[in-house]
Short mmCIF file of C-alpha atoms in Angstrom, two decimals:
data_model
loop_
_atom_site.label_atom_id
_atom_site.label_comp_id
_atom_site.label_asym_id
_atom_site.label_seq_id
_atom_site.Cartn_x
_atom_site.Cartn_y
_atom_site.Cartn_z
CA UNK A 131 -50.44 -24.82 70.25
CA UNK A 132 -47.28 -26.98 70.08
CA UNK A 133 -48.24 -27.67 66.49
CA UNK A 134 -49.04 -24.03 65.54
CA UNK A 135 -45.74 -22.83 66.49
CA UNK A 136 -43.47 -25.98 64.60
CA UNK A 137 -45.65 -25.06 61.80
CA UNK A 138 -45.00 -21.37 61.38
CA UNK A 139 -40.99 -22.18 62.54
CA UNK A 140 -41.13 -24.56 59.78
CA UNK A 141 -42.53 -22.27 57.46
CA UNK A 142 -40.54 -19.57 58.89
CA UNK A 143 -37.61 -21.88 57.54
CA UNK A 144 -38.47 -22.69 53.94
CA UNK A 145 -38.98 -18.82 53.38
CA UNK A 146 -35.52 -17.77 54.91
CA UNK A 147 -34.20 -21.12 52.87
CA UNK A 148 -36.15 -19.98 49.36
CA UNK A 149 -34.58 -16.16 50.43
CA UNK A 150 -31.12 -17.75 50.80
CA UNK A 151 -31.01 -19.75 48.06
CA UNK A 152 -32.59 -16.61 45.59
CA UNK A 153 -29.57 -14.96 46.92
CA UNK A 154 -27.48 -17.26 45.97
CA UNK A 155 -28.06 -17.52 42.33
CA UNK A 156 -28.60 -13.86 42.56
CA UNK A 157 -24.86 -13.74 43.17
CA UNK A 158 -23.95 -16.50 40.90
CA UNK A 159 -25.77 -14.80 38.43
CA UNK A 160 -24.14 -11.40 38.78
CA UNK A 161 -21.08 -12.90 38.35
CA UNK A 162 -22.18 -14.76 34.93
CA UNK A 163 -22.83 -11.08 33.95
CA UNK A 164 -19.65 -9.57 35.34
CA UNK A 165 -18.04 -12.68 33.29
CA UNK A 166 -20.22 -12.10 30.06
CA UNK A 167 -19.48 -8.39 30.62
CA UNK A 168 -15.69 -9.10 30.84
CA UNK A 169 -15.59 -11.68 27.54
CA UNK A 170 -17.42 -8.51 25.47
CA UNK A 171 -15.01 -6.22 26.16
CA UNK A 172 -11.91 -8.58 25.36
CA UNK A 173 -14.52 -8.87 22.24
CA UNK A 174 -14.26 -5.92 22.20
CA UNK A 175 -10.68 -4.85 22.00
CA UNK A 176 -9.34 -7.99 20.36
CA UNK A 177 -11.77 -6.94 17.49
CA UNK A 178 -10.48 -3.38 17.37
CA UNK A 179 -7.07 -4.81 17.69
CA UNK A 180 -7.40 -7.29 14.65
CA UNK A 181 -8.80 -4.24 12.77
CA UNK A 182 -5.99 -1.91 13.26
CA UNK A 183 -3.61 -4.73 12.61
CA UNK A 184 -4.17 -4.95 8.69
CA UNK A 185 -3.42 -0.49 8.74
CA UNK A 186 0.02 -1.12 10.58
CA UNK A 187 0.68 -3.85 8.61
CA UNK A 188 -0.17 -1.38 5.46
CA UNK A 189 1.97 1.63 7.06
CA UNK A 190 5.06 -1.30 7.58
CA UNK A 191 4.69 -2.36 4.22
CA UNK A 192 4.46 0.93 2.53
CA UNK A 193 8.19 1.97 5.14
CA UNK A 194 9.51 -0.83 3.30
CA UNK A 195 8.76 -0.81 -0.35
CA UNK A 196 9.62 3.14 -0.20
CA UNK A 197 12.52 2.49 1.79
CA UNK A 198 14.09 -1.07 0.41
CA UNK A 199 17.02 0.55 -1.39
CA UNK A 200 18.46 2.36 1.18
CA UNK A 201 19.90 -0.99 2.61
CA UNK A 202 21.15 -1.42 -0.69
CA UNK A 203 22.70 2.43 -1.25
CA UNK A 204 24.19 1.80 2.61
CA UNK A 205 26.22 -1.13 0.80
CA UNK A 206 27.06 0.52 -2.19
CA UNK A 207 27.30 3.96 -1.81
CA UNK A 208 29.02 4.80 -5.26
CA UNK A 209 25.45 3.94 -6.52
CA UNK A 210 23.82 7.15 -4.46
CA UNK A 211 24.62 9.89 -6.63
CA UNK A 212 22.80 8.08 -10.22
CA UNK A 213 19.23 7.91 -7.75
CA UNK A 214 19.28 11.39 -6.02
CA UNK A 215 21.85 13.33 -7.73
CA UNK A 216 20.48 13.75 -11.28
CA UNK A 217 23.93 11.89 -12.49
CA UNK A 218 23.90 9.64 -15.42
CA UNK A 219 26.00 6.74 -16.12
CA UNK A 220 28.62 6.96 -18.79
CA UNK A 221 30.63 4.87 -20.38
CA UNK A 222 34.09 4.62 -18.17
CA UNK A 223 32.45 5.16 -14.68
CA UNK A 224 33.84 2.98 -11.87
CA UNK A 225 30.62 1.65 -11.46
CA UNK A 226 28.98 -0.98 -14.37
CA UNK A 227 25.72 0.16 -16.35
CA UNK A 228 24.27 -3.48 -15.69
CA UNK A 229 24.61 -2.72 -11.89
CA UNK A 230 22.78 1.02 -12.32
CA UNK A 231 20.12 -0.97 -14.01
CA UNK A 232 19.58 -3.91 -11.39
CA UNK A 233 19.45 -0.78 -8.77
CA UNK A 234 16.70 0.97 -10.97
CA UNK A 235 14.72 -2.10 -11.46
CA UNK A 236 14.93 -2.31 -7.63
CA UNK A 237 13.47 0.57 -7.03
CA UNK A 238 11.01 0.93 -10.12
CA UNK A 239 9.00 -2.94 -8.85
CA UNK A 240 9.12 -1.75 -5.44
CA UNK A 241 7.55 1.60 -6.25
CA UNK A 242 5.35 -0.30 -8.68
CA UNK A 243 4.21 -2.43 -5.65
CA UNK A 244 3.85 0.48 -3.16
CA UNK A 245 1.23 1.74 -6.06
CA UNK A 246 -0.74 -1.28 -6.37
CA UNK A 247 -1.27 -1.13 -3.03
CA UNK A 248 -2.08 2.05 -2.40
CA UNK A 249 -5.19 1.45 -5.10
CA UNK A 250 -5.77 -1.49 -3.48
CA UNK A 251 -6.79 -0.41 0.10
CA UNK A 252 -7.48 2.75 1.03
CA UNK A 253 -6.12 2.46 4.67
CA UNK A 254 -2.32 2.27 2.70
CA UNK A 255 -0.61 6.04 3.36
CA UNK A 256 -0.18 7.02 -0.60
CA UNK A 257 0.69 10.49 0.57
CA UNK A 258 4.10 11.39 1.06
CA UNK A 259 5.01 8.00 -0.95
CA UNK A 260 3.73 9.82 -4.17
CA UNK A 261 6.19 12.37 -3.51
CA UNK A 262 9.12 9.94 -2.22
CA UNK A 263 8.15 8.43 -5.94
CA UNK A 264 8.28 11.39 -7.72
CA UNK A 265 11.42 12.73 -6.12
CA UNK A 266 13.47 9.51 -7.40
CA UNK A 267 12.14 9.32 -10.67
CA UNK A 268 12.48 13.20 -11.17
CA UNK A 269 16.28 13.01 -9.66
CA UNK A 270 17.81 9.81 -12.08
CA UNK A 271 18.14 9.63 -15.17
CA UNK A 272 18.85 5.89 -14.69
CA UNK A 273 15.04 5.59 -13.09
CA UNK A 274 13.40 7.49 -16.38
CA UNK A 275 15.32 5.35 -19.03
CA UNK A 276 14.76 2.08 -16.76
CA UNK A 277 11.10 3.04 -16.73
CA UNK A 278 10.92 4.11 -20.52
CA UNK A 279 13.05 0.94 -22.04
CA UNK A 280 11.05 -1.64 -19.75
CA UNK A 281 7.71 0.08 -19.98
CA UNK A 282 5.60 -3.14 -20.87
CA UNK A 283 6.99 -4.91 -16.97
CA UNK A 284 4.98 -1.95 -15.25
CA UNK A 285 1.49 -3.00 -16.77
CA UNK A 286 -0.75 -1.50 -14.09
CA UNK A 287 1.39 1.27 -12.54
CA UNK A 288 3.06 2.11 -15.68
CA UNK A 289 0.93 5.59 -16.59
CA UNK A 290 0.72 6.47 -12.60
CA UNK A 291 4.65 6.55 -12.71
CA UNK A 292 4.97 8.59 -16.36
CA UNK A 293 2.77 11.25 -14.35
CA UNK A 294 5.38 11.57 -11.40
CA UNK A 295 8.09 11.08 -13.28
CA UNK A 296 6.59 14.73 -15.10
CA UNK A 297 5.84 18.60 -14.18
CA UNK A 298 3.22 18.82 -16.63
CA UNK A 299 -0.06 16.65 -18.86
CA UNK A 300 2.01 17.62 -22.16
CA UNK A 301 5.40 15.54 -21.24
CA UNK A 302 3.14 12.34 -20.38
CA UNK A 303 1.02 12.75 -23.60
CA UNK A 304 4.82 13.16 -25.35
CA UNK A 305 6.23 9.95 -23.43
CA UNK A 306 3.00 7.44 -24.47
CA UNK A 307 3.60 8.73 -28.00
CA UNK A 308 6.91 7.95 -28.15
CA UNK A 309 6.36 4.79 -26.15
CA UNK A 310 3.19 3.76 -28.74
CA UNK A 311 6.39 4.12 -31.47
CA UNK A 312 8.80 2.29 -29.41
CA UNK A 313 6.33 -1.18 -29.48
CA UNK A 314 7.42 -1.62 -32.53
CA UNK A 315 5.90 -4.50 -34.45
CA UNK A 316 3.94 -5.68 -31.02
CA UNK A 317 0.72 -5.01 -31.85
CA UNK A 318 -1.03 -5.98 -28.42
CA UNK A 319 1.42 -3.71 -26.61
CA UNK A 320 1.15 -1.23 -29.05
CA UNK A 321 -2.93 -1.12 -28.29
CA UNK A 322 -2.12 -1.35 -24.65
CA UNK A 323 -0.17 2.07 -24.65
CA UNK A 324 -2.59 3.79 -26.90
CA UNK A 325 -5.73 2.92 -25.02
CA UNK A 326 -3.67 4.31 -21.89
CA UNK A 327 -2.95 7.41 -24.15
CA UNK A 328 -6.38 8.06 -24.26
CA UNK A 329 -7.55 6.69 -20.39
CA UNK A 330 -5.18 10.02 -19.71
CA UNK A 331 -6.40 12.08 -21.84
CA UNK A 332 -9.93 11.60 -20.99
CA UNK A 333 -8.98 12.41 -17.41
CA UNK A 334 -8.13 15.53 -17.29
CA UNK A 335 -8.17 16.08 -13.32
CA UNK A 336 -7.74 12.75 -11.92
CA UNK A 337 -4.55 12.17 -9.45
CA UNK A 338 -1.84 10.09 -10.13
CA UNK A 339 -2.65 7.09 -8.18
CA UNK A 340 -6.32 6.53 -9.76
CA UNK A 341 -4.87 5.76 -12.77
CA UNK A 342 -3.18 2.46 -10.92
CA UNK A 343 -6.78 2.09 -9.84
CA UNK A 344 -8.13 2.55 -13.35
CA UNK A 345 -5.84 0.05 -14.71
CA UNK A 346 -6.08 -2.46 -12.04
CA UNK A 347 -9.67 -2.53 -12.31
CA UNK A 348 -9.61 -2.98 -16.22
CA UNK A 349 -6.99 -5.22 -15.91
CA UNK A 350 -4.07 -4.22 -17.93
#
């Protein structure tokens, strides 16, 4: 009887000990899950963050290659009116030609760049920097000459910028013909501006923008 009863205790014993030790990895094992749980959501969010990071990055990029030469027109304000005041430089102004120009260039490659980019990815915010484009080139005179006389340095956003620099199809078709003329005795360039004579005209309804695209993807 002795026996009977050290037996069952004993059995008694390895069922409470199997029941405490199932509870045990029952808890370590909840909080493996709670852990696993924890390291997906930081996943999670770190992936979400590393997503959004290239759009800010876009949006800061775009501030600054719209808004570069303000910094520069802060400095220099004598060089305000020739970029949003329709003035052109004459000869006798306070202010040299050469320095207009530098300040046009400035402007032109970083609205140039803001374009590429714009085709590039489509998370970059080309609206409202089509019309901060288009304002600048439609308000200086400096901007429109720079852009004609140096056509051949804006090889991929060259056509995009004609079209915002313009109210209507027939003044772009006008400025490639004269630009075919101005190349001159350089044939290549010469063939570059006529095939984008015809990319335009073949396009009837296509925005601004796409034609950075276009070029970008034909490469020239």
């Amino acid at each position: 009887m002795g026996a009977e009863i050290i037996i069952s205790l004993l059995g008694f014993g390895g069922t409470l000990l199997l029941v405490t030790v199932g509870l045990l990895n029952f808890s370590v094992f909840r909080k493996q899950l709670r852990l696993a749980q924890e390291q997906i959501e930081t996943a999670v969010t770190q992936l979400e963050i590393s997503r959004g990071q290239p759009v800010i990055q876009l949006i800061q990029r775009a501030i600054t290659e719209t808004t570069d030469h303000v910094r520069v027109l802060v400095e220099k304000p004598y060089l305000r009116p020739y970029f949003y005041e329709d003035k052109d430089w004459r000869e006798g102004d306070n202010v040299s030609r050469d320095e207009v120009n530098a300040m046009a260039e400035l402007l032109l490659t970083n609205f140039a760049s803001a374009l590429m980019h714009a085709a590039a990815f489509p998370q970059y915010p080309v609206h409202g920097i089509d019309r901060i484009i288009m304002f600048h080139l439609r308000h200086s005179p400096a901007l429109r000459r720079f852009l004609l006389e140096s056509f051949d340095r804006y090889p991929l956003t060259g056509l995009t910028l004609l079209i915002l620099k313009n109210d209507a199809r027939p003044e772009v078709e006008a400025d490639l013909r004269h630009l075919i003329t101005a190349a001159g005795d350089d044939e290549r360039e010469r063939r570059r501006r006529e095939g984008l004579l015809r990319l335009f005209k073949t396009k009837e309804h296509t925005a601004a923008i796409q034609f950075t695209k276009y070029t970008m993807e034909r490469g020239h």
